[in-house]
Coordinates of C-alpha atoms in Angstrom, one line a residue:
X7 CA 134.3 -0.1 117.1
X8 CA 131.7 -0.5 114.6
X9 CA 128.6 0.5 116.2
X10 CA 128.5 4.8 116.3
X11 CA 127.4 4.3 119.5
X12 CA 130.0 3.2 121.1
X13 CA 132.4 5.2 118.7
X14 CA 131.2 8.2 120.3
X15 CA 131.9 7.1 123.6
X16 CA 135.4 6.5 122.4
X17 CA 135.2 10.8 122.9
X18 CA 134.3 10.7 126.6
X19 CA 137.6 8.3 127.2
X20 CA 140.0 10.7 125.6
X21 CA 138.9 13.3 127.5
X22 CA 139.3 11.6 130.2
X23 CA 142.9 10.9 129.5
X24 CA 143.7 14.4 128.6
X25 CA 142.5 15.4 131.7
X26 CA 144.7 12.6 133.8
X27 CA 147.8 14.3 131.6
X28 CA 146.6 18.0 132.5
X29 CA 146.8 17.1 135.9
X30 CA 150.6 14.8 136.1
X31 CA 151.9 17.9 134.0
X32 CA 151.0 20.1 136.8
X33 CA 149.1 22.5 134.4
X34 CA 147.9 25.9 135.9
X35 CA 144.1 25.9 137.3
X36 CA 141.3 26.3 134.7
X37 CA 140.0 29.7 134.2
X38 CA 136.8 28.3 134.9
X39 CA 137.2 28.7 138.5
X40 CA 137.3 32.7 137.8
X41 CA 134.9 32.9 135.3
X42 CA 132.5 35.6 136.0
X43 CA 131.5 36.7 132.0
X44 CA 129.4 34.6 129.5
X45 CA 131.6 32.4 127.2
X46 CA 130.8 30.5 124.4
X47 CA 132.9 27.3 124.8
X48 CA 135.4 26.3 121.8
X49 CA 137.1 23.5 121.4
X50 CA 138.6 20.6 118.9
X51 CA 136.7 18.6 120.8
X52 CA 134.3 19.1 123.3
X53 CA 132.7 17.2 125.8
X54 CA 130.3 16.7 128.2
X55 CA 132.6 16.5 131.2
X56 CA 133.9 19.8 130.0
X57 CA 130.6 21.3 129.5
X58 CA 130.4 20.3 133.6
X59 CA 133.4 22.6 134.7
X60 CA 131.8 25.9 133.6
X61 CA 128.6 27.6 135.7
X62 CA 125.7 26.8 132.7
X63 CA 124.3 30.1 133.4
X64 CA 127.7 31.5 131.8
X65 CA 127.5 29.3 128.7
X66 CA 125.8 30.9 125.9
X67 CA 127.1 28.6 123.1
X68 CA 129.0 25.4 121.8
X69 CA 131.3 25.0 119.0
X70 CA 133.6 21.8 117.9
X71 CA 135.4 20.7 115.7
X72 CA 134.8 17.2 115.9
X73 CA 131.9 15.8 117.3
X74 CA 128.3 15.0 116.0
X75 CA 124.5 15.3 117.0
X76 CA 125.0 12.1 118.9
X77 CA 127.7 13.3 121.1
X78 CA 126.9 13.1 124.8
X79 CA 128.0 17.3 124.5
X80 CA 125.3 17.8 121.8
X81 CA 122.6 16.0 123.6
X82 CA 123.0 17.6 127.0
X83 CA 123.5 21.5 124.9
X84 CA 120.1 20.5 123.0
X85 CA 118.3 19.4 126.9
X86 CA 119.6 22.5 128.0
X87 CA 118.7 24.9 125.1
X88 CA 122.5 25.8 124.5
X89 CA 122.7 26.8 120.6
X90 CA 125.5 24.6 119.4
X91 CA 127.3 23.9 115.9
X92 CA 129.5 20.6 116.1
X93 CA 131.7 19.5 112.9
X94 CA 132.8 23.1 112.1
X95 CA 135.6 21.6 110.2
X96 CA 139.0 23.7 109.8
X97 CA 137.7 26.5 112.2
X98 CA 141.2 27.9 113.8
X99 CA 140.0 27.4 117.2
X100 CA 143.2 27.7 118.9
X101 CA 142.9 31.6 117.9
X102 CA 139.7 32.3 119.3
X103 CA 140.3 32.7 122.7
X104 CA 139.0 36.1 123.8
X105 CA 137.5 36.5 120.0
X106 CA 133.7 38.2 120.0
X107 CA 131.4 35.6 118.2
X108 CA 128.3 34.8 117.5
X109 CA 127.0 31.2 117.0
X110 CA 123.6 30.7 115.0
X111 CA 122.3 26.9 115.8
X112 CA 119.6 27.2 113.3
X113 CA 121.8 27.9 110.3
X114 CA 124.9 26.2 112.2
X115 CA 126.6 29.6 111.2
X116 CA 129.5 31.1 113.8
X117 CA 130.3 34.9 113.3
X118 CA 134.0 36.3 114.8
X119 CA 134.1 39.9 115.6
X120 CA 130.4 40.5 114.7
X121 CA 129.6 44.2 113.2
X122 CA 127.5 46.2 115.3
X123 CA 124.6 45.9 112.8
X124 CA 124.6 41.9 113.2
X125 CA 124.8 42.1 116.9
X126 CA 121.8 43.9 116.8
X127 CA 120.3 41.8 114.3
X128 CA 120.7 38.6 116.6
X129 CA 120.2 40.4 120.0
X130 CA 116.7 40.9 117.7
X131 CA 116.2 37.3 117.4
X132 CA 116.9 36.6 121.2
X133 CA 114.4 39.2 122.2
X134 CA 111.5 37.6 119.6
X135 CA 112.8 34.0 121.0
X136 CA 111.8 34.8 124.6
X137 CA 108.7 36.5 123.4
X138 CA 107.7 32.9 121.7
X139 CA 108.5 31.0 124.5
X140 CA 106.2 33.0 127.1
X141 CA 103.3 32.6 123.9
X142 CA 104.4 29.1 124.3
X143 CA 103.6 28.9 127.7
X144 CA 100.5 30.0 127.2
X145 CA 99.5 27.3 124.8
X146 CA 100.3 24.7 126.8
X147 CA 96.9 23.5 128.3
X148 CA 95.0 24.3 125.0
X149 CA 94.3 21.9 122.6
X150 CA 96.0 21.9 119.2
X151 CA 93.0 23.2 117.3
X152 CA 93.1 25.4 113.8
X153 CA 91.0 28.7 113.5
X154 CA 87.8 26.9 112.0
X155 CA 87.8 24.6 114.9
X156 CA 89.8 21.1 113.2
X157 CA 91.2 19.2 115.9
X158 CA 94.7 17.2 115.1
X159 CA 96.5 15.0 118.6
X160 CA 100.1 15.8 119.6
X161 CA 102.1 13.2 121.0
X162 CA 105.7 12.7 122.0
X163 CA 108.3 10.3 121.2
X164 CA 110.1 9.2 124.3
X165 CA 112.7 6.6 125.6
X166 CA 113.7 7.7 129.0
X167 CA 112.2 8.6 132.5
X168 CA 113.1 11.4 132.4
X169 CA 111.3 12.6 128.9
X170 CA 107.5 12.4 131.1
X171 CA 107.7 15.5 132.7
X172 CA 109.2 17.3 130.1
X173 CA 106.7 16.7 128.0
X174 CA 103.6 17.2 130.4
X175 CA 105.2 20.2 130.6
X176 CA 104.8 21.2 127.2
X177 CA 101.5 20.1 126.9
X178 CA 102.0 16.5 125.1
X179 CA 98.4 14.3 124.9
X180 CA 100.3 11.6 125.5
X181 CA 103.3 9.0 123.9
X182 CA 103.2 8.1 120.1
X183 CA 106.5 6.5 120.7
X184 CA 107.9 4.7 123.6
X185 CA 111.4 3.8 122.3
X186 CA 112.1 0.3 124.2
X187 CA 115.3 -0.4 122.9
X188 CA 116.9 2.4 125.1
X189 CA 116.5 0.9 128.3
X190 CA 118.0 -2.1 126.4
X191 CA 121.0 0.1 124.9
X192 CA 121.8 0.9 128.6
X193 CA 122.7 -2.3 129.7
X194 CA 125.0 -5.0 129.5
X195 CA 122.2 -8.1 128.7
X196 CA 118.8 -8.3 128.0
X197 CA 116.2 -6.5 131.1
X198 CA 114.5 -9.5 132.6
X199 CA 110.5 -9.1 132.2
X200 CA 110.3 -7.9 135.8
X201 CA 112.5 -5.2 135.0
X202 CA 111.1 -4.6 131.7
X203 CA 107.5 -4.4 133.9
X204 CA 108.8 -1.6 136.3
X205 CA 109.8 0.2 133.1
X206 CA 106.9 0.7 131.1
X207 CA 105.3 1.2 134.1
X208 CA 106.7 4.3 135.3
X209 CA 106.1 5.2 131.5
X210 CA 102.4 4.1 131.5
X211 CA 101.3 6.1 134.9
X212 CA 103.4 9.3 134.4
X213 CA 101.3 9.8 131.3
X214 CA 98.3 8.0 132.7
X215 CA 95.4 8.4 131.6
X216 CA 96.6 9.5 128.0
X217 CA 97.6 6.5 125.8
X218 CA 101.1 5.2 126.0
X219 CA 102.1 3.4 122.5
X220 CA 105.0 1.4 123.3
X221 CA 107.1 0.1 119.9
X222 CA 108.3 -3.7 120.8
X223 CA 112.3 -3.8 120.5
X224 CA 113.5 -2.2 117.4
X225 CA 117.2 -3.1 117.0
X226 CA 119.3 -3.5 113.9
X227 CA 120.4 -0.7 111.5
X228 CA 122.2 1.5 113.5
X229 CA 120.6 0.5 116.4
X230 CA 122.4 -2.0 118.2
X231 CA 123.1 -3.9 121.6
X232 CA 126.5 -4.1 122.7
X233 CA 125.8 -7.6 124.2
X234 CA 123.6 -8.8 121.1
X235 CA 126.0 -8.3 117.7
X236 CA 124.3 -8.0 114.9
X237 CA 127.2 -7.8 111.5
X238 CA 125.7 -7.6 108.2
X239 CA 126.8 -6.1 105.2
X240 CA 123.5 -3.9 104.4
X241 CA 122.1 -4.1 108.1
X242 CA 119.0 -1.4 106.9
X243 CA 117.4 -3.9 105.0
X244 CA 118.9 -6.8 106.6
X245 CA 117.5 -9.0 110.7
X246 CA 115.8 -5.5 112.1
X247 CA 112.6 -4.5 113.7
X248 CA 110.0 -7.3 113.8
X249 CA 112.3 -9.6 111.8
X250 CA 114.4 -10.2 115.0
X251 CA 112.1 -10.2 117.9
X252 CA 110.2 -12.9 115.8
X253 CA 113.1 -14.9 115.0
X254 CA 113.3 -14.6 119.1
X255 CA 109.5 -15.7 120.7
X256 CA 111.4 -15.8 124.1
X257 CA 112.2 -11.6 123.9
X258 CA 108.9 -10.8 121.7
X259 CA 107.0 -12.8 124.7
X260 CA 109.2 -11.4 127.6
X261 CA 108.7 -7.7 126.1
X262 CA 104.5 -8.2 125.6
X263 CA 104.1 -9.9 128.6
X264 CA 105.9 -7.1 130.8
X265 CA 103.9 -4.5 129.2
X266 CA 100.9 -5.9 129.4
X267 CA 101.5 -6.3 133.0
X268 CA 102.7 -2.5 133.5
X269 CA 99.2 -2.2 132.0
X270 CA 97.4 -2.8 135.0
X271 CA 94.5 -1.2 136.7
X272 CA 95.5 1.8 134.2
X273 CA 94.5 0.5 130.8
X274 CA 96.7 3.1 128.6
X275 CA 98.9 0.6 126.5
X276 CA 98.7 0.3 123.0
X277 CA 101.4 -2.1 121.5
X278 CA 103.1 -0.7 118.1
X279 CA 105.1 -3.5 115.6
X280 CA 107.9 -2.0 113.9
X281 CA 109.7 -2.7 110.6
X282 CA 106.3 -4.2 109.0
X283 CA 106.8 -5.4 105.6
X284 CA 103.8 -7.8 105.3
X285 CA 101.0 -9.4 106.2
X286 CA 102.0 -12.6 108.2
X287 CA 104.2 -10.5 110.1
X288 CA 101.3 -9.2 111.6
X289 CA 99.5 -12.3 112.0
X290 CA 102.0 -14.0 113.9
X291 CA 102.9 -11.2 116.6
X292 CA 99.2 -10.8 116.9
X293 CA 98.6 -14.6 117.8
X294 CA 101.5 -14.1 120.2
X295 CA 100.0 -11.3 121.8
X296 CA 96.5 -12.5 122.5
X297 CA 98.9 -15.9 124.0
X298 CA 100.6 -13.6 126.2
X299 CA 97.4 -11.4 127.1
X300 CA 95.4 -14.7 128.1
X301 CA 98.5 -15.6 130.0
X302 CA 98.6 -12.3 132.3
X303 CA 95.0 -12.1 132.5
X304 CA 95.4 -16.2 134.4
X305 CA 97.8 -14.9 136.7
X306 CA 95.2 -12.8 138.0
X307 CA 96.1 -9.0 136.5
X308 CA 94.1 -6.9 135.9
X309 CA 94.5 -6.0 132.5
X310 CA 92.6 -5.3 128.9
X311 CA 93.6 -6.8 125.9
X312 CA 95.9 -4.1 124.4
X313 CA 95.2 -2.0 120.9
X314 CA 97.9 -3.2 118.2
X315 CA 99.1 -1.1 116.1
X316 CA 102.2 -1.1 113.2
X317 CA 104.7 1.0 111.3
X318 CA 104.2 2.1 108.1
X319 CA 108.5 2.3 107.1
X320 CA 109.4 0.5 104.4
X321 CA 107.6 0.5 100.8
X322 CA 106.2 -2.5 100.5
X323 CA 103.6 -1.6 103.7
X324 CA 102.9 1.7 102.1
X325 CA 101.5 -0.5 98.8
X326 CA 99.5 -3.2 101.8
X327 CA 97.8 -0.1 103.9
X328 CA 94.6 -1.4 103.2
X329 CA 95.1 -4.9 103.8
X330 CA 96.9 -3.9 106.9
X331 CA 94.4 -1.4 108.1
X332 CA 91.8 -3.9 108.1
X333 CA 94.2 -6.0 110.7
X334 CA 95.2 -3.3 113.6
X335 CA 93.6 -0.8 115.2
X336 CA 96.3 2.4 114.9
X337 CA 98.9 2.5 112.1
X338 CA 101.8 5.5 112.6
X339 CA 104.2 6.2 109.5
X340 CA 108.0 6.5 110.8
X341 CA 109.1 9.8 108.8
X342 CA 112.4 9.0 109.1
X343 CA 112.9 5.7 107.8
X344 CA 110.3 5.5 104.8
X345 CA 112.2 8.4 103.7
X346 CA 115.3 6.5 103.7
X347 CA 114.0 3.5 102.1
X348 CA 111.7 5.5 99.6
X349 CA 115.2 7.2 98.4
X350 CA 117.5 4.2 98.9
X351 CA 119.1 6.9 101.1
X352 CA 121.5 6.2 104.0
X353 CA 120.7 9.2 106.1
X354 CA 124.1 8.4 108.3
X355 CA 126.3 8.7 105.1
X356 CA 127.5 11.9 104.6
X357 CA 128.3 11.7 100.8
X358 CA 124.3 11.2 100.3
X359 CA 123.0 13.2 102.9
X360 CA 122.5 15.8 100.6
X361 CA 119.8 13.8 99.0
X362 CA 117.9 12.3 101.9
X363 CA 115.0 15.3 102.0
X364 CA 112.0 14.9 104.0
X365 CA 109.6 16.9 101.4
X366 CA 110.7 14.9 98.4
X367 CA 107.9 14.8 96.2
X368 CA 107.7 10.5 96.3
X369 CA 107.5 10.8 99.9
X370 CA 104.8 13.6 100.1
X371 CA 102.9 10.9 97.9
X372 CA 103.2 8.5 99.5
X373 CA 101.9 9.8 102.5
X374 CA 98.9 11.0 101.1
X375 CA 98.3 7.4 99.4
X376 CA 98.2 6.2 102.7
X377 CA 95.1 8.4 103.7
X378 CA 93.8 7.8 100.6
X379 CA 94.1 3.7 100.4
X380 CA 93.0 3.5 104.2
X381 CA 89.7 6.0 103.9
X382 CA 86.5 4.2 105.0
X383 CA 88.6 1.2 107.1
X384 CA 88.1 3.4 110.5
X385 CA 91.7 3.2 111.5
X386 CA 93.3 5.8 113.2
X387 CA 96.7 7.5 111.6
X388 CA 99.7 9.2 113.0
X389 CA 103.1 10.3 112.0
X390 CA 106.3 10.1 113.9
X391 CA 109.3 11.4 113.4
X392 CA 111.2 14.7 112.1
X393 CA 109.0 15.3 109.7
X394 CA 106.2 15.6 112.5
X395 CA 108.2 17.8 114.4
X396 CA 108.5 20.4 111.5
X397 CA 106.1 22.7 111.7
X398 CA 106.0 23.0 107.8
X399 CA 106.0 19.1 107.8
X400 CA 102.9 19.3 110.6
X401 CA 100.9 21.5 108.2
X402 CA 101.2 19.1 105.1
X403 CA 100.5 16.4 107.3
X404 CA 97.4 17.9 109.2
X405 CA 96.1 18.7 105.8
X406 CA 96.1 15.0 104.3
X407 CA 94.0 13.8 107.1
X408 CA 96.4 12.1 109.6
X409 CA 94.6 12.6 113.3
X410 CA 97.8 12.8 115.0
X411 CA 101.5 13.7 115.1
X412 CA 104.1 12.1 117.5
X413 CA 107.2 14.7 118.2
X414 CA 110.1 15.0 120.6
X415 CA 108.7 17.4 123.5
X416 CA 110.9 20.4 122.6
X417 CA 109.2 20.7 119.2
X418 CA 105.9 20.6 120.2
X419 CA 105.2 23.6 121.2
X420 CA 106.3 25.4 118.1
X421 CA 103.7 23.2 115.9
X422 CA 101.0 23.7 118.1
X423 CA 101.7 27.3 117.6
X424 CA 102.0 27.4 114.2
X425 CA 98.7 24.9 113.6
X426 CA 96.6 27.3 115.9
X427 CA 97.5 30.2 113.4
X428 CA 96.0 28.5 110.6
X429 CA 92.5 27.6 109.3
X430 CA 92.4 23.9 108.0
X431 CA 91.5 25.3 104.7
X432 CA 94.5 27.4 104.4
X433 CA 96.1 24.2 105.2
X434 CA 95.0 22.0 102.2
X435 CA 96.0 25.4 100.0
X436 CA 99.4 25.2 100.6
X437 CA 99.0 20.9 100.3
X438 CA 97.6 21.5 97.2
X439 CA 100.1 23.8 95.4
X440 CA 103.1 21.9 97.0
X441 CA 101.8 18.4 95.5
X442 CA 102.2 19.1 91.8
X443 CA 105.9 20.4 92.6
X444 CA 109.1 18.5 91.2
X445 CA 111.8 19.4 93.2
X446 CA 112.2 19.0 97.5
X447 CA 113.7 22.3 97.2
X448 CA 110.8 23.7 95.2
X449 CA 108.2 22.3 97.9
X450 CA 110.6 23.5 100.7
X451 CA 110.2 27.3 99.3
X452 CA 107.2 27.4 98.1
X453 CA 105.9 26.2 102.1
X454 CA 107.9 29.2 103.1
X455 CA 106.8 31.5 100.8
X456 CA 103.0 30.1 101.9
X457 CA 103.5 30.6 105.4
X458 CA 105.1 34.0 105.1
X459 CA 102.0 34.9 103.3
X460 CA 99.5 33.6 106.5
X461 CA 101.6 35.4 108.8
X462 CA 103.2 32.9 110.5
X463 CA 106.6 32.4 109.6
X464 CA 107.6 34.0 112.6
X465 CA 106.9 31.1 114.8
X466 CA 108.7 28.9 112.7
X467 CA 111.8 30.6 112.3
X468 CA 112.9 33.8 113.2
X469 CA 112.7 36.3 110.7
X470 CA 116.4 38.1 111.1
X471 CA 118.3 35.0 110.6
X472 CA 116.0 33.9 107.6
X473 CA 117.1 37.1 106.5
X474 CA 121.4 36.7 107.3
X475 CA 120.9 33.2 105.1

């Protein structure tokens, strides 16, 4: 099938036949049943029905073959804090049974029969990684504030139910990112407003009284639903984002509406417009909102209008900040995306990945042109994305002026320790001498070099397998 998806699915039904012909061949029982030692699980190509079969507390690591980040194996390993390297491509797995290894999921690096001074290297870098989680801990009801007292927000990008716990627990001020379109993926046709309603909802009073930004649908790209086909030959800049929902009042009106319901009596929504690439985009889902604001309000809710905010992804929206800032109340830059366009990059193509860099110097620009075109229209700015969730990324991003960065909740609490560290002043140093740079690679060592120098690098990564690279 065409959407990767689905394709990866096409993993889970294998597996599933393998298994069936496991069992009609009569094979012997799985030495899971006996398995009393940690194991790091190896395979050709794992999945998450295996990764069910063996006690977790006895799996200390992942490695496949095939696979990819978006494997069901690789998202559960990541939830669970499994260090994992998927794609090892022509790893003789077959020979590894009972083999000593070590498997590094920052550097995505596996080691088979490990010397004595590299076991003790890593068994190093598993002591200082329990020794940042319980500073982490500590952190987590403390606001993410530098050492001369500059305050920056943390938020978290979400999409499911169970994401609002997880990130309470690490400390999150509230959602920069609701992602709608994954309650949307899930099913097979489009939620009915009611359902939409219950949703956001549970969203809106799990976080309650901290702000809920809730993106309206964002499909197209590489995001699609199985039960709405989009085919086009350059789908990134083709019917995506705003373009769609637009071209369909009855889902645009369906999604507001159900929000601005969920809304009520707690007042915590702010509505975010993806895909923006001008002007009387905005213009048109803002008339639609006030419609369906007025509308809910009639029915007796009680509700407030909503604040409105858009996306900063694609250039065009970088060059109309100020015209657009004098429009919305909140604006939030996707990372991820105005890289891609800004480097007519597909980050999903593995021939260019190579050149798809989040601290190219065109895209450090352009984030700081942003701050600069918008200064004086009191609107509020944020970043979301991987870039946010970098701590080096957090540190250019603090120092430009943004007032806050939207993450997934198991990267917060390494940027708010590494911001804490720093004095804001330290932070527009290393901004400084990073924006005259040339290369991504330049700007990527040089940060490095910078924060080894404030004494912090340890927080970011740790310092043994810095040294193994």
């Amino acid at each position: 099938m065409e959407d990767p998806y689905l394709r990866e699915r096409a993993t889970d039904i294998r597996d599933l036949g393998r298994r069936i012909l496991s069992h009609l061949q009569e094979k012997t029982p799985s030495v899971t049943e006996e398995l009393t030692e940690p194991v790091i699980i190896v395979g050709e190509e794992l999945t998450a029905s295996m990764l069910g079969e063996f006690p977790l507390d006895k799996v200390k690591g992942l490695v496949s073959v095939m696979g990819s980040s978006s494997s069901h194996v690789a998202i559960l390993a990541r939830a669970m804090g499994i260090p994992t390297v998927m794609g090892a491509v022509d790893l003789p797995y077959s020979k590894l049974d009972k083999v000593d290894m070590i498997v590094d999921g920052y550097s995505g690096q596996i080691f088979t029969y490990p010397s004595d001074a590299i076991i003790d290297s890593y068994q190093q870098i598993v002591d200082e990684e329990r020794l940042l989680e319980s500073e982490y801990e500590q952190l987590k009801d403390l606001p993410c504030e530098t050492l001369d007292g500059q305050r920056i927000g943390l938020y978290v990008n979400t999409g499911l139910l169970a994401d609002i716990n997880r990130s309470l627990d690490r400390g999150a001020e509230g959602v920069g990112l609701y992602r709608t379109e994954v309650p949307f993926m899930i099913r097979d046709r489009f939620p009915t407003e009611a359902e939409q309603e219950q949703i956001y909802r549970q969203q809106l009073q799990g976080f309650a009284p901290a702000p809920v930004t809730i993106r309206t649908l964002d499909v197209g790209g590489d995001k699609a639903l199985p039960y709405f086909p989009i085919k086009e030959e350059n789908p990134f800049l083709g019917w995506r984002g705003i373009r769609v929902t637009l071209d369909h009042l009855e889902i645009f009106m369906a999604q507001i509406r159900a929000m601005i319901k969920a809304s009520a009596g707690l007042h915590n929504l702010k509505i975010m417009l993806p895909m923006i690439s001008n002007v009387a985009e905005v213009e048109e889902a803002q008339s639609l909102i006030r419609r369906a604001y007025a509308e809910v309000k009639e029915e007796g809710y009680d509700v407030i209008m909503p604040k409105v905010g858009v996306m900063i992804e694609v250039p065009a929206a970088v060059y109309q900040v100020k015209e657009l800032a004098g429009m919305v109340d909140f604006m939030s830059v996707g990372s991820n995306d105005l890289t891609q366009y800004l480097l007519a990059v597909d980050r999903n193509n593995s021939r260019v990945a190579g050149l798809y860099h989040t601290f190219h110097p065109a895209v450090l620009r352009a984030l700081n042109d942003i701050v600069e075109q918008t200064k004086g229209e009191g609107i509020k700015l944020s970043v979301c994305g991987e870039m946010a969730g970098d701590p080096l990324g957090a540190i250019l991003i603090m120092a430009m002026g943004y007032d806050t960065l939207s993450m997934s909740s198991t990267s917060l609490p390494k940027v708010k320790a590494v911001l804490r560290k720093l004095t804001m002043e330290q932070a527009e140093d290393m901004l400084a001498q990073v924006m005259s740079l040339a290369h991504a690679d330049a700007v990527k060592q040089t940060l490095m070099k910078l924060v080894r120098e404030a004494g912090v690098e340890r927080l970011i990564r740790p310092s043994k397998t810095a040294a193994l690279q």
